[in-house]
mmCIF file of C-alpha atoms and ligand atoms in Angstrom:
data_model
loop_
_atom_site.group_PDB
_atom_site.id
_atom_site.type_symbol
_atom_site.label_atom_id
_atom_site.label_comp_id
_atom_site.label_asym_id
_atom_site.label_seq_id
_atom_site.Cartn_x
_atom_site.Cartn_y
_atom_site.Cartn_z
ATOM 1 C CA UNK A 1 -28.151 11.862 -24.713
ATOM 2 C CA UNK A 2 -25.873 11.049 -27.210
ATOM 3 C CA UNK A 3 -23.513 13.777 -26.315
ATOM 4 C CA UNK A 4 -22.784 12.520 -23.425
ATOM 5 C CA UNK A 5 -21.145 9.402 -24.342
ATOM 6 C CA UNK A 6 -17.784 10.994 -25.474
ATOM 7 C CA UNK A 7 -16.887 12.742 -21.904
ATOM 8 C CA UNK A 8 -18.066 9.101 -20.678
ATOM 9 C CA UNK A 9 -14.779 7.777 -22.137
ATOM 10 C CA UNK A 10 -12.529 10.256 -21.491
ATOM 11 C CA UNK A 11 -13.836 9.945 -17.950
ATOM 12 C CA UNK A 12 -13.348 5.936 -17.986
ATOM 13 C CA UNK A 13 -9.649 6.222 -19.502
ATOM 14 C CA UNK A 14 -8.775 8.835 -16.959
ATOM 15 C CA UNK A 15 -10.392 6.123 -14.422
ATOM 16 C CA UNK A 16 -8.144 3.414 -15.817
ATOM 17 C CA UNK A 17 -5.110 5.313 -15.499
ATOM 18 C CA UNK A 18 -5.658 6.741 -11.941
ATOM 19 C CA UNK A 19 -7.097 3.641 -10.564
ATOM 20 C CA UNK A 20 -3.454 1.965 -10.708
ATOM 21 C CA UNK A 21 -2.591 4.366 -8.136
ATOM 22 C CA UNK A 22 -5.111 3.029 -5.769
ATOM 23 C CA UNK A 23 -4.688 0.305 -3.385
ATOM 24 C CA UNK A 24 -7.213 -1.041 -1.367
ATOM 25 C CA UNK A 25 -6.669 -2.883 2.172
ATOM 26 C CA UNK A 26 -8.924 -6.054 2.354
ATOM 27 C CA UNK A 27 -8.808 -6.126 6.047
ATOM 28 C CA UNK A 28 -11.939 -8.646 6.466
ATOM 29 C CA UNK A 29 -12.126 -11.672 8.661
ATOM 30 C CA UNK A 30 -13.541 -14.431 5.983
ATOM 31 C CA UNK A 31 -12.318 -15.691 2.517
ATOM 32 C CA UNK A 32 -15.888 -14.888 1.220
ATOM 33 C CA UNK A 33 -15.930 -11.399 2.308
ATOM 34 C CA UNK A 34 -12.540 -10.533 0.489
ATOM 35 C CA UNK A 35 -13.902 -12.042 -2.740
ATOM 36 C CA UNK A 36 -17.498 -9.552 -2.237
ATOM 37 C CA UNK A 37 -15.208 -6.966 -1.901
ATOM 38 C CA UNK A 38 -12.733 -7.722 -4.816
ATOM 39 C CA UNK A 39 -16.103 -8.343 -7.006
ATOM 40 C CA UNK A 40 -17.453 -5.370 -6.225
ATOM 41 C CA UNK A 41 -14.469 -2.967 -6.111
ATOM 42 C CA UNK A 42 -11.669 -4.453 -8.822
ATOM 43 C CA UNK A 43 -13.239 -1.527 -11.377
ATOM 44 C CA UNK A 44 -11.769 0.928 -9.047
ATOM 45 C CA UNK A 45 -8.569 -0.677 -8.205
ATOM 46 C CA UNK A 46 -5.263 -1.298 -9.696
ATOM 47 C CA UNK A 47 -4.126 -3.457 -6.490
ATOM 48 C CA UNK A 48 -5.496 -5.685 -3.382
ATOM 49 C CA UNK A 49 -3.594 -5.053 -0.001
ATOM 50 C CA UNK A 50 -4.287 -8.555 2.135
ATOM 51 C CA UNK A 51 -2.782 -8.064 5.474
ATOM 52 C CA UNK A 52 -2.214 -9.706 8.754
ATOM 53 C CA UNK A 53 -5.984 -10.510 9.398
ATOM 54 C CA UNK A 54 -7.241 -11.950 6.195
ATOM 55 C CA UNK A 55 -4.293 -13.752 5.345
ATOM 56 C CA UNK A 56 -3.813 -14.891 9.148
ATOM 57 C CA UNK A 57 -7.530 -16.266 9.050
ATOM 58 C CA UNK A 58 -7.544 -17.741 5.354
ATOM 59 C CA UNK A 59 -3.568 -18.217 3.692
ATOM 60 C CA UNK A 60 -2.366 -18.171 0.804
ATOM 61 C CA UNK A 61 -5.782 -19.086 -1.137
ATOM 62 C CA UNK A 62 -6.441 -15.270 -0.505
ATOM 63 C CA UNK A 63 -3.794 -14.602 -2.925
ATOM 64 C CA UNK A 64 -4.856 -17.004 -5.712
ATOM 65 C CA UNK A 65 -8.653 -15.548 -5.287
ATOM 66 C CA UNK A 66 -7.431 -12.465 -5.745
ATOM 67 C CA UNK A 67 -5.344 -13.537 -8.895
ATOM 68 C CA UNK A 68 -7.645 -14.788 -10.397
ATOM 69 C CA UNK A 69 -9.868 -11.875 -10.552
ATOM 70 C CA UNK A 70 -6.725 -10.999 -12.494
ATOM 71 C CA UNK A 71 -6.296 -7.368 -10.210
ATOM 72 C CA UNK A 72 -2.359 -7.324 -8.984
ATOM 73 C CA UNK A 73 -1.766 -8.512 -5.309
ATOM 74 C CA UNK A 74 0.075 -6.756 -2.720
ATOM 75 C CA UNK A 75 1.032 -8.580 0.698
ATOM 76 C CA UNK A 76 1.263 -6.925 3.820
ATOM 77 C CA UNK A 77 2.956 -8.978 6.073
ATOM 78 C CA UNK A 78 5.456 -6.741 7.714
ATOM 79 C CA UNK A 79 8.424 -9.036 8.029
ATOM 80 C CA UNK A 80 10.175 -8.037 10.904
ATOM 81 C CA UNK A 81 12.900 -11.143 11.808
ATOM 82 C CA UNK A 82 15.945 -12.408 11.515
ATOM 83 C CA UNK A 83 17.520 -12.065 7.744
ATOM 84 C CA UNK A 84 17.560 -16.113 7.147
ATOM 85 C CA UNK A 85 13.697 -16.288 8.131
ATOM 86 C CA UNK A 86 12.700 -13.264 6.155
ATOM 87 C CA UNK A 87 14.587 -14.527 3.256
ATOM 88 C CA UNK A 88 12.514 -17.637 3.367
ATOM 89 C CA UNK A 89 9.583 -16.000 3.999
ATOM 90 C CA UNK A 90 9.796 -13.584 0.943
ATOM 91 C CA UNK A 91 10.815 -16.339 -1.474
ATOM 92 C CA UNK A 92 7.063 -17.900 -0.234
ATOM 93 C CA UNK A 93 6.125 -14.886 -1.738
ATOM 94 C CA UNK A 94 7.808 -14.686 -4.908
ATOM 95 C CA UNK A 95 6.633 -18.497 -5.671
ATOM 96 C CA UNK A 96 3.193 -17.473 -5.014
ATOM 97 C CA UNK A 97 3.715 -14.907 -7.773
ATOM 98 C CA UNK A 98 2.487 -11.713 -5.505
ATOM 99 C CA UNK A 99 3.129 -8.076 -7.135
ATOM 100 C CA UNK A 100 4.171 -6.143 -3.751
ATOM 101 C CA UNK A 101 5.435 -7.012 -0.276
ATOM 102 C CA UNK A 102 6.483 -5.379 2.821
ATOM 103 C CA UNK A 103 9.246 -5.919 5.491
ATOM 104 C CA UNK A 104 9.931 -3.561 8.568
ATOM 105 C CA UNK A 105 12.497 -1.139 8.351
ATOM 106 C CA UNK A 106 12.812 -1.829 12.422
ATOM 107 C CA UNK A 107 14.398 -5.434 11.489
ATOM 108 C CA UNK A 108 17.726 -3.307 9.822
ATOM 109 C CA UNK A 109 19.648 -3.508 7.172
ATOM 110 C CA UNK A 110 21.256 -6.925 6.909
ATOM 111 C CA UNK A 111 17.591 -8.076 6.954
ATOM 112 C CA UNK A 112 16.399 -5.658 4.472
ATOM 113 C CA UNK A 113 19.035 -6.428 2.094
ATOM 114 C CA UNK A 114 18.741 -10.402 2.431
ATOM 115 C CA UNK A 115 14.694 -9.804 1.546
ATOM 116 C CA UNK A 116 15.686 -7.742 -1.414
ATOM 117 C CA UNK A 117 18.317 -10.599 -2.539
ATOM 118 C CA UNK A 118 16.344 -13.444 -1.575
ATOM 119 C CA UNK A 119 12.952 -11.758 -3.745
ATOM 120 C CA UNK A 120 15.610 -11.359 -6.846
ATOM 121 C CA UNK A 121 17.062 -14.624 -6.410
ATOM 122 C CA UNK A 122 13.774 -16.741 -6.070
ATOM 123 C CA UNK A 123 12.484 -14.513 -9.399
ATOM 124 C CA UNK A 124 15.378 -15.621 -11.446
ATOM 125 C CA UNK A 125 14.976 -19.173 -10.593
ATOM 126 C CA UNK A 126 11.198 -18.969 -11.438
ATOM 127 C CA UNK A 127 11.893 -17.112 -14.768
ATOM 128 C CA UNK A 128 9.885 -14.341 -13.183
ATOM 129 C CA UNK A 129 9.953 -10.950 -12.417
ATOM 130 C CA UNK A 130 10.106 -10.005 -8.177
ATOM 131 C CA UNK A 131 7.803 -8.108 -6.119
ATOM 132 C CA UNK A 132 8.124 -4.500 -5.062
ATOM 133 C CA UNK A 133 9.686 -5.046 -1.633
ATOM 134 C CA UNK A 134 8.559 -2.270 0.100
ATOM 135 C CA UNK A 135 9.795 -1.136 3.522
ATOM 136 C CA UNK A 136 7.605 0.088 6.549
ATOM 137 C CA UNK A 137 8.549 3.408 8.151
ATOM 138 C CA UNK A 138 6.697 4.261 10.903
ATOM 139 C CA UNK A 139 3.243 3.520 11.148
ATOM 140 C CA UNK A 140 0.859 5.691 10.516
ATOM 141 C CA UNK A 141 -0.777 5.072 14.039
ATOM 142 C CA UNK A 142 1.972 6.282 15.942
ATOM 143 C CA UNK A 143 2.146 9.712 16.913
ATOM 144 C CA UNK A 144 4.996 12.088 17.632
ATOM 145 C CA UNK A 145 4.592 11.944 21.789
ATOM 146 C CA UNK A 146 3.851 8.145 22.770
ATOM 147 C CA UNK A 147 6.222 7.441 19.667
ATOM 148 C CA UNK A 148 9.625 9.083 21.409
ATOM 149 C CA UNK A 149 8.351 7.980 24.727
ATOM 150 C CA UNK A 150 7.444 4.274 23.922
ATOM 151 C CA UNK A 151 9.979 3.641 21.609
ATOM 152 C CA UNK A 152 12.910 5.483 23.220
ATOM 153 C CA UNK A 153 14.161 6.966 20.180
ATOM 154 C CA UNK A 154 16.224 10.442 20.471
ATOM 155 C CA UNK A 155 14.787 11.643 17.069
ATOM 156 C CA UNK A 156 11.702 13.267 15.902
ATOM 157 C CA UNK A 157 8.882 10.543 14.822
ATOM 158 C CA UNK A 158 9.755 12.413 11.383
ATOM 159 C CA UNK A 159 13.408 12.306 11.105
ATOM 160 C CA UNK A 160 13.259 8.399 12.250
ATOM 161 C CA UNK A 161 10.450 8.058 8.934
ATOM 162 C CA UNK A 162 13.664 9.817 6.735
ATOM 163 C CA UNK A 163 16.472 7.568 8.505
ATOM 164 C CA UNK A 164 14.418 4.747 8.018
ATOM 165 C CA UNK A 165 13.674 5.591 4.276
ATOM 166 C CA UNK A 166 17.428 6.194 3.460
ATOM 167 C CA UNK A 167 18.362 3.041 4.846
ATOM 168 C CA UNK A 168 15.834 1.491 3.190
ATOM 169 C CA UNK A 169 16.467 2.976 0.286
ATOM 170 C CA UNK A 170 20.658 2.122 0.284
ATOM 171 C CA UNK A 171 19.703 -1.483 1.203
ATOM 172 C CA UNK A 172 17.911 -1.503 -2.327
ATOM 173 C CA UNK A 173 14.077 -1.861 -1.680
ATOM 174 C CA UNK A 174 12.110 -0.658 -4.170
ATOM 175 C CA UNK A 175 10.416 1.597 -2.124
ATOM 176 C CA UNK A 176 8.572 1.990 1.350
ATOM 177 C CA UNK A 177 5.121 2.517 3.009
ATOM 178 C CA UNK A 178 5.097 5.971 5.059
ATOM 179 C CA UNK A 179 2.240 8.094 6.475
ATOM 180 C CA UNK A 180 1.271 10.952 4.356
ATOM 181 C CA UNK A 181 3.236 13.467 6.537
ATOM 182 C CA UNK A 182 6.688 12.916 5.467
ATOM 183 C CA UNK A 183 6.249 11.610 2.444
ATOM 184 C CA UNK A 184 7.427 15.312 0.775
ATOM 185 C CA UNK A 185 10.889 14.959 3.205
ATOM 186 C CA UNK A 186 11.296 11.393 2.181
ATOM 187 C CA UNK A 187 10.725 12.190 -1.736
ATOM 188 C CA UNK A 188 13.140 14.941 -1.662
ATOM 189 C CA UNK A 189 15.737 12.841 0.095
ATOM 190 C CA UNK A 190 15.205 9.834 -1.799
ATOM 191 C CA UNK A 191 14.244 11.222 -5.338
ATOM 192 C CA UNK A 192 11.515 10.455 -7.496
ATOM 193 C CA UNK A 193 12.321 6.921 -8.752
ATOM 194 C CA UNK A 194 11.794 5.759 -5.200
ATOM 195 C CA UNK A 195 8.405 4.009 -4.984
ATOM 196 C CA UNK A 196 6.072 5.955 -1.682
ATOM 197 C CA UNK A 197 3.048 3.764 -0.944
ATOM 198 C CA UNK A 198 0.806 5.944 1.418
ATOM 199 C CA UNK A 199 -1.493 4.819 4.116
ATOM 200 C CA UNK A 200 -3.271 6.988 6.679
ATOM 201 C CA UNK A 201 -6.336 8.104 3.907
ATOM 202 C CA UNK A 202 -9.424 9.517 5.679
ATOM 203 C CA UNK A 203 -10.995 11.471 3.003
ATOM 204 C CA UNK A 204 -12.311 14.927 4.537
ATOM 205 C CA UNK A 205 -14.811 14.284 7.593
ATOM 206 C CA UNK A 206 -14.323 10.257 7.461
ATOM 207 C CA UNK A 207 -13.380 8.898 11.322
ATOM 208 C CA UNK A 208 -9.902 8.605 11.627
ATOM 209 C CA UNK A 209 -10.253 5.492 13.714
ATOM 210 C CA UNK A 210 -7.246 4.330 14.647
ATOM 211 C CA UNK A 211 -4.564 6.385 12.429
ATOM 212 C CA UNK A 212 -2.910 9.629 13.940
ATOM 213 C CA UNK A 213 -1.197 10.943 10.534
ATOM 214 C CA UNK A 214 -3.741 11.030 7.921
ATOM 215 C CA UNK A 215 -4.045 13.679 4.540
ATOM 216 C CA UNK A 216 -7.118 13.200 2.130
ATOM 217 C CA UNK A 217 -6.386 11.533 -0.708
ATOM 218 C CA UNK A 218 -5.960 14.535 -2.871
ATOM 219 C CA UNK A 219 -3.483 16.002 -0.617
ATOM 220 C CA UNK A 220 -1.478 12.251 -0.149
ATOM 221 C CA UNK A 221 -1.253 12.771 -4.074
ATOM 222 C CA UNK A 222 0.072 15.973 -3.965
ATOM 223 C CA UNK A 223 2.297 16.019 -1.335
ATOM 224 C CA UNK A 224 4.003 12.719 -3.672
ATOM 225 C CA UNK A 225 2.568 9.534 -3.224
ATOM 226 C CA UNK A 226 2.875 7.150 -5.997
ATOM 227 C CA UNK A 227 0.143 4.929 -4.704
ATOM 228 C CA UNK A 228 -2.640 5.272 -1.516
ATOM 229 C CA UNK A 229 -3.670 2.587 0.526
ATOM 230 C CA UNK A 230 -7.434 2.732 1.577
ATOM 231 C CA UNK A 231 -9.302 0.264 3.674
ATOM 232 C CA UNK A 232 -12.201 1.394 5.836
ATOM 233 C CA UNK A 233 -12.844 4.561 4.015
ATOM 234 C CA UNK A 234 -14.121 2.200 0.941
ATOM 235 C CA UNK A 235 -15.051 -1.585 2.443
ATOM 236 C CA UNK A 236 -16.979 -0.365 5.613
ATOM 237 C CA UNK A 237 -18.931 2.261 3.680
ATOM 238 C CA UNK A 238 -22.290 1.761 3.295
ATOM 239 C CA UNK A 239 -21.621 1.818 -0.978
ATOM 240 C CA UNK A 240 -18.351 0.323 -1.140
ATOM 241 C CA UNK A 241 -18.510 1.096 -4.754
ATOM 242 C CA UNK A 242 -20.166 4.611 -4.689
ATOM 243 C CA UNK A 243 -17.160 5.339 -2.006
ATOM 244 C CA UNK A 244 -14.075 4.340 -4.552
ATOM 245 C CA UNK A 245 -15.493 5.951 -7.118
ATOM 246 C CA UNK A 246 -15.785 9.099 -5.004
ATOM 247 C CA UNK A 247 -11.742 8.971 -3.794
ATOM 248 C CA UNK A 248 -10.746 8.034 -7.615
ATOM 249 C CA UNK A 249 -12.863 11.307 -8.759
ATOM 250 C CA UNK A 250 -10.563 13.321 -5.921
ATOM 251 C CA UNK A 251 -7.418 11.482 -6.983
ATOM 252 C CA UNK A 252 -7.893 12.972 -10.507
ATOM 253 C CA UNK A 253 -8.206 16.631 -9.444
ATOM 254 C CA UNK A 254 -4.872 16.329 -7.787
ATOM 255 C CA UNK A 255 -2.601 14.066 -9.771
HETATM 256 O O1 C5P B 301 -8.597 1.235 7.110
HETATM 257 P P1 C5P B 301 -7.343 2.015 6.838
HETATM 258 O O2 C5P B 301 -7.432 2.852 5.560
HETATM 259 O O3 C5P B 301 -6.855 2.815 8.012
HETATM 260 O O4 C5P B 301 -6.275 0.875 6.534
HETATM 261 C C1 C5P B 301 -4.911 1.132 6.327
HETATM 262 C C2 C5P B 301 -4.207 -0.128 5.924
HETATM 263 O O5 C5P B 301 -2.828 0.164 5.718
HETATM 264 C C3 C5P B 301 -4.272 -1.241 6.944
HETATM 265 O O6 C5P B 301 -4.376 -2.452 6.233
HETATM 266 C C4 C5P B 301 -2.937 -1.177 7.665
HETATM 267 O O7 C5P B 301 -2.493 -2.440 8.090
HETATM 268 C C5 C5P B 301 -2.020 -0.637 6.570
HETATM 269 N N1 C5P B 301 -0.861 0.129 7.031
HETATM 270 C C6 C5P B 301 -0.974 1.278 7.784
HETATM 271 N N2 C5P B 301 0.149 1.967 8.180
HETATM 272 C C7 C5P B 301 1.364 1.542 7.824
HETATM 273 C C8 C5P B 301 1.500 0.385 7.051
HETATM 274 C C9 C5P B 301 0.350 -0.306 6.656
HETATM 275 O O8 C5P B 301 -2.106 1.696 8.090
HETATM 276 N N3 C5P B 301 2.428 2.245 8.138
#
């Protein structure tokens, strides 16, 4: 028995380190459900992703619960408006002290530059240090066909992702969110200091509900990903727990 206990650490420091690089979406209607879920799951998780439902339904008390628990917040909120209102809207955010946020790439570059001065502004005046503002690519629901059609954009749905990431990238985000299929294009065009947050995780045989470009978790790793966002693969599993633990013991085969 006692032999054991050794690969028992190793196997909890490895845990520590890789479980930075997961992210998990509390996508839950209630205030009390986020906070089961945040109980039950922080071991596994470096970060909490609250998005347009939770923090829709509950505000900005879902970021002090989730503070509190002392796990680092990230805030999905998509900003996609003019550059005076997402200015104000990410300084919110920096005064509530969150760790990552999103705006839209779709909202262009004077807006993505006045979130990235507005987040470094607010910081300084807080004594702080700003959020990762992260920019959206496309999402990971869209796929190639209804994309081109719907949207009316010339390009392929990947070479918009790249565009997108570029711009992004020149407007000085830290990083952006992008579906596990271009990822490799958009880390070879925009090096490896650029920070890739990766949705669209369906470990192998999970329903891919409503995401189109999905990769296992492993293979999200691999292709470059610095961090994966999972929701419904972990918090509507019957063992949330049992479920992380199983994508964190993937993540390590493949970092
Ligand atoms: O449940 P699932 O793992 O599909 O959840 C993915 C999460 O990532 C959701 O919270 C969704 O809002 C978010 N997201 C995404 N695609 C993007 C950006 C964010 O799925 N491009």
């Amino acid at each position: 028995m006692w032999r054991l206990k050794p690969c028992k650490i190793i196997w909890e420091r490895k845990i520590k380190v890789i479980r930075d690089k997961l992210i998990i979406a509390l996508d839950v209607p209630t205030l009390e459900q986020g906070k089961r879920l945040v109980d039950q799951l922080h071991p596994y998780a470096g970060t909490f992703k609250v998005g347009l439902e939770l923090y829709t339904a509950e505000g900005p008390r879902v970021i002090d619960m989730i503070k509190h628990r002392g796990s680092k917040i990230f805030v999905d909120l998509k900003f996609h408006d003019i550059p005076n209102t997402v200015a104000g809207a990410v300084r919110a955010l920096v005064r509530k002290g969150v760790d990552m946020c999103t705006v839209h790439t779709a909202g262009g570059r004077a807006m993505l530059k006045a979130a990235v001065e507005a987040s470094r502004e607010e910081a300084q005046r807080q004594g702080g240090t700003p959020p990762k503002i992260l920019a959206v690519t496309v999402l990971t629901s869209w796929e190639e066909k209804s994309f081109r059609e719907e949207m009316g954009i010339p390009r392929s749905l990947k070479e918009q992702a790249i565009t997108w990431a570029l711009m992004a990238q020149e407007a000085g985000t830290d990083g952006v969110v992008a579906s596990p299929w271009e990822v490799e294009d958009i880390r070879g065009v925009c090096g490896p200091r650029f920070i890739i947050v990766t949705p669209g995780i369906r470990p192998r045989g999970a329903p891919l509900g409503d995401q189109c470009r999905v990769m296992t978790p492993g293979e999200a790793l691999a292709a470059g990903a610095d961090y994966l966002v999972v929701g419904r693969a972990i918090t509507a599993a019957p063992d949330p727990g049992a479920a992380a633990r199983d994508i964190l013991e993937e993540m390590l085969k493949f970092q």
